[in-house]
CSV table of C-alpha atoms in Angstrom, one decimal:
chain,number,residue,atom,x,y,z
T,1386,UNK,CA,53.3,-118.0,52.1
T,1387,UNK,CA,52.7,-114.9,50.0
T,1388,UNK,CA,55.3,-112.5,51.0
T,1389,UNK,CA,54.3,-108.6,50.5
T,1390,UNK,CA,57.0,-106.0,48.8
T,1391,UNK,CA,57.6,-102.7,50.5
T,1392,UNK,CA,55.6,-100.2,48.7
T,1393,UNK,CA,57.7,-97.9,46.5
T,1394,UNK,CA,58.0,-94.3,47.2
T,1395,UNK,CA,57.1,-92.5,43.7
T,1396,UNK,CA,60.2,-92.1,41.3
T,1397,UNK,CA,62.0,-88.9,40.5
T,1398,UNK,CA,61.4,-87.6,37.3
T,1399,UNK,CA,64.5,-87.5,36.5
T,1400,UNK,CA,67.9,-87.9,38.1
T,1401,UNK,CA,69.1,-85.9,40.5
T,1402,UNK,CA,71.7,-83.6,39.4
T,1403,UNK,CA,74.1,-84.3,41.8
T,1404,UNK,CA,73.3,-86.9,44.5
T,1405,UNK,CA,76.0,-85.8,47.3
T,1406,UNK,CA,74.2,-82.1,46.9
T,1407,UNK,CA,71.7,-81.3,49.7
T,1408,UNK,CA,67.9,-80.8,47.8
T,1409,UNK,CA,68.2,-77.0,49.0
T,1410,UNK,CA,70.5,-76.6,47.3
T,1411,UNK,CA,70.1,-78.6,43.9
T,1412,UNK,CA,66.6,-76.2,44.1
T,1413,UNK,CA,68.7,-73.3,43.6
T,1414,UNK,CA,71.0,-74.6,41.4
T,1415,UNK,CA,67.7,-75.7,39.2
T,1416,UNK,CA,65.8,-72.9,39.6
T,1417,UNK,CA,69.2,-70.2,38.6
T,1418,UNK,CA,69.2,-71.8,35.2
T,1419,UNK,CA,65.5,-71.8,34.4
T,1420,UNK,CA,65.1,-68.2,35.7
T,1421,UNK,CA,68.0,-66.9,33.4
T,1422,UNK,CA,66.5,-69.1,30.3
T,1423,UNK,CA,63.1,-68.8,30.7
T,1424,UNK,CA,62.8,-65.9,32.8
T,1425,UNK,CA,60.5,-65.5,35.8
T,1426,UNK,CA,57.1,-65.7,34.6
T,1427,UNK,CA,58.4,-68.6,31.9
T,1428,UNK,CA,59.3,-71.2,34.9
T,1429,UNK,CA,57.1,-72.3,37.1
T,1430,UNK,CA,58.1,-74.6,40.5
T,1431,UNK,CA,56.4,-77.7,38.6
T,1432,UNK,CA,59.6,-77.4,36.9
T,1433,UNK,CA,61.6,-76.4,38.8
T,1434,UNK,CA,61.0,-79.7,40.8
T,1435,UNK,CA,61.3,-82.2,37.2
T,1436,UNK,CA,64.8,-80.2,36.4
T,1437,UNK,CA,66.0,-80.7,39.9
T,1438,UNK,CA,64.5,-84.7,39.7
T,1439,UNK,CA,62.0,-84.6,42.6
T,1440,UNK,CA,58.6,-83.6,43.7
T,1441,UNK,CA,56.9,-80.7,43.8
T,1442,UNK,CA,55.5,-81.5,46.9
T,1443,UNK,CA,58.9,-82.2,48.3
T,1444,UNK,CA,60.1,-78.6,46.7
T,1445,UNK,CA,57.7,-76.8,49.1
T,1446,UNK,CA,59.8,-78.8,52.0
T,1447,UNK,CA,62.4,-76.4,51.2
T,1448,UNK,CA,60.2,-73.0,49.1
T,1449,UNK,CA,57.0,-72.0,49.3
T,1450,UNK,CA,56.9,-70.4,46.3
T,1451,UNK,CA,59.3,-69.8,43.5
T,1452,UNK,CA,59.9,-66.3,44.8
T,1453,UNK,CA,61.0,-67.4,47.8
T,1454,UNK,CA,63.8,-69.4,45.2
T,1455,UNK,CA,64.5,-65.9,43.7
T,1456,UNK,CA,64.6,-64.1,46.6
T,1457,UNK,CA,67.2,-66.5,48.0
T,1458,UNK,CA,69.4,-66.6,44.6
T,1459,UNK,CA,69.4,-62.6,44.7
T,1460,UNK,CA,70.3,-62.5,48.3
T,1461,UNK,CA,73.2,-64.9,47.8
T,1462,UNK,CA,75.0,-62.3,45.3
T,1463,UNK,CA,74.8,-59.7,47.7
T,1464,UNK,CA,75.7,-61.1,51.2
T,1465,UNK,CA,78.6,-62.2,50.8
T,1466,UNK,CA,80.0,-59.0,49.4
T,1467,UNK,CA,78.5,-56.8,52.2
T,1468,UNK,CA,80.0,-58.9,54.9
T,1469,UNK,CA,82.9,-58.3,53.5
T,1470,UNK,CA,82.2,-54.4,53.0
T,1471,UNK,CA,81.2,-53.8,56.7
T,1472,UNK,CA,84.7,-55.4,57.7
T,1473,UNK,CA,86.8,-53.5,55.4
T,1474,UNK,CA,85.2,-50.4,55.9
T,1475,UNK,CA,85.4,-51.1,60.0
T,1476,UNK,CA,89.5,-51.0,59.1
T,1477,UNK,CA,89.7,-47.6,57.6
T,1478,UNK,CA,91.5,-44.9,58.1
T,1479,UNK,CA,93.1,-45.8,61.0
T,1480,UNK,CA,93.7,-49.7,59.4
T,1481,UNK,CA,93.3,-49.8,56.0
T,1482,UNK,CA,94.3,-46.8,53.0
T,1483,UNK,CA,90.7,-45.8,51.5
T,1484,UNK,CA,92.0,-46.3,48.1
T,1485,UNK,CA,93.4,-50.0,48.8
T,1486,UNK,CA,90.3,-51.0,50.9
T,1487,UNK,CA,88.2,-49.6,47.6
T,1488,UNK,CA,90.3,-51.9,45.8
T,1489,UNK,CA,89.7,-54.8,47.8
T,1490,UNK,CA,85.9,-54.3,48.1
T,1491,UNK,CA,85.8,-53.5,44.2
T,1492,UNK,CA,87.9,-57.1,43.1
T,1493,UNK,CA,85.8,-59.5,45.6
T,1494,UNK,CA,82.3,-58.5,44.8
T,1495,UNK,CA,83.7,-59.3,41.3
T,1496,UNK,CA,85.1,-62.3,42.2
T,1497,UNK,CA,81.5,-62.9,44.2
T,1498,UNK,CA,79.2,-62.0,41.0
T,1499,UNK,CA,81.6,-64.5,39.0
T,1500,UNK,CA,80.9,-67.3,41.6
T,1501,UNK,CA,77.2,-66.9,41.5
T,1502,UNK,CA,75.4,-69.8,39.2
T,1503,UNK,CA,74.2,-69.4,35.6
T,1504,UNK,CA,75.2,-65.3,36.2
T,1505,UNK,CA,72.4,-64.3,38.4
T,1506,UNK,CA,73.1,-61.0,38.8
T,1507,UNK,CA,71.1,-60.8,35.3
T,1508,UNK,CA,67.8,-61.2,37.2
T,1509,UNK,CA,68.6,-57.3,39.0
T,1510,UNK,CA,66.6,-55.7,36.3
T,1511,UNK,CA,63.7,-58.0,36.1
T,1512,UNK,CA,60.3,-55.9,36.7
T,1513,UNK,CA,59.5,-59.1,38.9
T,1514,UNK,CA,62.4,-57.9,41.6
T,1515,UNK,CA,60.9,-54.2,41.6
T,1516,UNK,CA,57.9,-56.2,43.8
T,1517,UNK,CA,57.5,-55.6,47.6
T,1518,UNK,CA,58.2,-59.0,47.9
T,1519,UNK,CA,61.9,-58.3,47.2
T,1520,UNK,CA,62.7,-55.3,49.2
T,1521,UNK,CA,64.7,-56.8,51.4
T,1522,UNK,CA,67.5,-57.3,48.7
T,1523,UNK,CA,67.0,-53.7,47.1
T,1524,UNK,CA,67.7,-52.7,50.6
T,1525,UNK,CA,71.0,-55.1,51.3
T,1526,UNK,CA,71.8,-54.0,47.5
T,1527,UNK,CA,71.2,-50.0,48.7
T,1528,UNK,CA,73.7,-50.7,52.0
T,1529,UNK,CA,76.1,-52.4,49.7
T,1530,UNK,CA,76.1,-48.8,46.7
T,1531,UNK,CA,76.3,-46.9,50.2
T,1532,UNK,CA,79.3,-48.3,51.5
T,1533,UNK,CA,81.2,-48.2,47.8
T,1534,UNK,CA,79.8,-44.3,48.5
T,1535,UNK,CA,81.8,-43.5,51.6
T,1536,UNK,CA,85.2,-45.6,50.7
T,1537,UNK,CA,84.8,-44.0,47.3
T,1538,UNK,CA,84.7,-40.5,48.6
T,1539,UNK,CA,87.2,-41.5,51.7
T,1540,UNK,CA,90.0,-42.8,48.2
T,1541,UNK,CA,88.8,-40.1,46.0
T,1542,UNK,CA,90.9,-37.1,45.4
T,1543,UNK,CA,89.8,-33.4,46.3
T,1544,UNK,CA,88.8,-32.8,42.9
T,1545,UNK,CA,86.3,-35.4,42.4
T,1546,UNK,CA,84.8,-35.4,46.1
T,1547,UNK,CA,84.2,-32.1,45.8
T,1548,UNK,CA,82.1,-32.6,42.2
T,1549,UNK,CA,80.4,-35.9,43.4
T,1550,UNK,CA,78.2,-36.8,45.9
T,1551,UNK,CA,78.7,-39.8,48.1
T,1552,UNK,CA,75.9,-40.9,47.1
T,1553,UNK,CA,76.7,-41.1,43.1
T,1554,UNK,CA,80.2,-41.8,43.8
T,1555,UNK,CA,78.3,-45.1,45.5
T,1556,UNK,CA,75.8,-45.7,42.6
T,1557,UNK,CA,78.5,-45.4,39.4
T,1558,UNK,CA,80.8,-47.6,41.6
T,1559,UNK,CA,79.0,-50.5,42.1
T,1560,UNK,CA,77.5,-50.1,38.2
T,1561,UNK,CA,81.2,-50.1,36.9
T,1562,UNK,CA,81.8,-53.6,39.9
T,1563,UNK,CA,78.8,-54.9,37.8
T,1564,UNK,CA,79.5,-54.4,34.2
T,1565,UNK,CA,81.0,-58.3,34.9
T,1566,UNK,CA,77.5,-59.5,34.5
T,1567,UNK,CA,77.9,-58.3,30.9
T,1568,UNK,CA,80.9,-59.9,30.5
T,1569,UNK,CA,79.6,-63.4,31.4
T,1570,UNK,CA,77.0,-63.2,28.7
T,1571,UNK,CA,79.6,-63.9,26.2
T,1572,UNK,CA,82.7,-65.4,28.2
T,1573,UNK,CA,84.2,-66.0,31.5
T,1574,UNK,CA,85.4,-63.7,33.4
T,1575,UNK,CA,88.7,-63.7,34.6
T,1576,UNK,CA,91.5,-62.5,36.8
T,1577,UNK,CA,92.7,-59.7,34.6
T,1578,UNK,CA,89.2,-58.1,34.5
T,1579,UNK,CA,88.8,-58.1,38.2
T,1580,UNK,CA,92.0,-55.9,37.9
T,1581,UNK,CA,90.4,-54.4,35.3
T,1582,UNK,CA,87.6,-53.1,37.2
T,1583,UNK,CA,88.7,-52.8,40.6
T,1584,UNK,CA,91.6,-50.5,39.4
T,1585,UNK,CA,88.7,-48.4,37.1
T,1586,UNK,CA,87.1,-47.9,40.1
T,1587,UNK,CA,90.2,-46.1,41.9
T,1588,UNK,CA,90.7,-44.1,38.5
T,1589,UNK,CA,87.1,-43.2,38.5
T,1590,UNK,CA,87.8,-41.7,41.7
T,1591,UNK,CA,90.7,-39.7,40.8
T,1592,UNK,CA,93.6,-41.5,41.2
T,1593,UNK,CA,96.6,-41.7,39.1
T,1594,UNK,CA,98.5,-44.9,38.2
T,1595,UNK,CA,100.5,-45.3,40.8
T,1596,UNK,CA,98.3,-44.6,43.2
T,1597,UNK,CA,96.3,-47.5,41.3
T,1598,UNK,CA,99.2,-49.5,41.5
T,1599,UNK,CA,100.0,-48.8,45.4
T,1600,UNK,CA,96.5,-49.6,46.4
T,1601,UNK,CA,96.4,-53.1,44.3
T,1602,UNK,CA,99.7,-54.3,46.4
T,1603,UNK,CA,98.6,-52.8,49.4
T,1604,UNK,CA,94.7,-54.1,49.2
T,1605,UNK,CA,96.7,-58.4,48.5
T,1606,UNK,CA,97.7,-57.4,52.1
T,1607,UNK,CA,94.3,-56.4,53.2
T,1608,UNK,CA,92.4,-59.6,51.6
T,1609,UNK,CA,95.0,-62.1,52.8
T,1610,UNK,CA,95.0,-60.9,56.5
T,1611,UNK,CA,90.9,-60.9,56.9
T,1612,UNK,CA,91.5,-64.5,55.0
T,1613,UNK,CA,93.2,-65.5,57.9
T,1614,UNK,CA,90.6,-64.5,60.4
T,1615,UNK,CA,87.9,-66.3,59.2
């Protein structure tokens, strides 16, 4: 009696990165690192698919296209951070200080663009994210300058709200948050320079050092009591 063998499937290219991941979200991981080597245009979902060890059909399960990939990627730097925002800011003034809330804002989007795979934040400037297609995160990315905007001019002193604009309070505030991209390029970040930078930001908006140094203690306070409500 000739027994028949169970068809096998086809074979991964290669293995999977990390068999306890869900696909989703080896895809992302995959895709990250090919679209901060190779760029955009250099990687195409064919390889996206061998890197991550499956498919391609079984990609498009999860991504149409590779910039639906991107689009997720981008949107993962900024969400999390704007959550956060839309609390904190929900807090102040009756709450929260301006300056410390500032503070806490300023270290966790830091702390969120540290977290983010292969740096990712280095795809922002990328002609291919000026497309329609990605409007949706220029507009999350717009709400999240906005909000740095108002606490900015809520901590700043009289002095500088009265030379700046909410609106370029917003914009050099969130490009001093990001100079940590830069920094990943040639080491990894770490606690000091989210210090660093959340405390430049308070000084950018006027404040002396011990205001600085009130705000840091006070925003601790702030972080570790919204910690506790998730």
């Amino acid at each position: 009696m000739t027994t028949t063998r169970p068809r096998q499937g086809r074979p991964r290219h290669t293995p999977p990165s990390d068999p306890g991941t869900p696909a989703r979200e080896q895809i992302l991981d995959a895709a990250g690192a090919l679209f901060v080597e190779r760029g955009i245009a250099g990687t195409s979902t064919r390889m996206i698919a061998e890197r991550v060890g499956i498919r391609q059909a079984s990609l498009y399960y999860h991504f149409a296209t590779k910039e639906d990939i991107l689009a997720e990627l981008l949107a993962t730097s900024v969400r999390p951070s704007l959550r956060m925002v839309e609390r904190i800011l929900a807090l102040v003034p009756e709450r929260a200080d301006p300056a410390a809330a500032l503070y806490a804002v300023a270290a966790m989007d830091v702390r969120t663009l540290c977290r983010t795979p292969y740096n990712i934040g280095t795809l922002y400037l990328l002609p291919e994210v000026r497309a329609e297609r990605f409007d949706a995160f220029r507009a999350e990315r717009g709400r999240l300058q906005a909000s740095y905007g108002a606490l900015g001019t809520l901590a700043a002193t009289e002095d500088v709200a009265r030379s700046l604009s909410a609106e370029r309070i917003g914009e050099l505030l969130i490009q001093l948050v990001e100079v940590v991209i830069q920094i990943r390029h040639s080491r990894e970040p770490d606690p000091a320079d989210t210090d660093a930078i959340a405390s430049s930001c308070l000084r950018l908006c006027g404040l002396d050092e011990r205001a600085v140094a009130m705000a840091r203690g006070e925003a601790g306070i702030l972080l570790s009591g919204l910690d506790s409500m998730c």
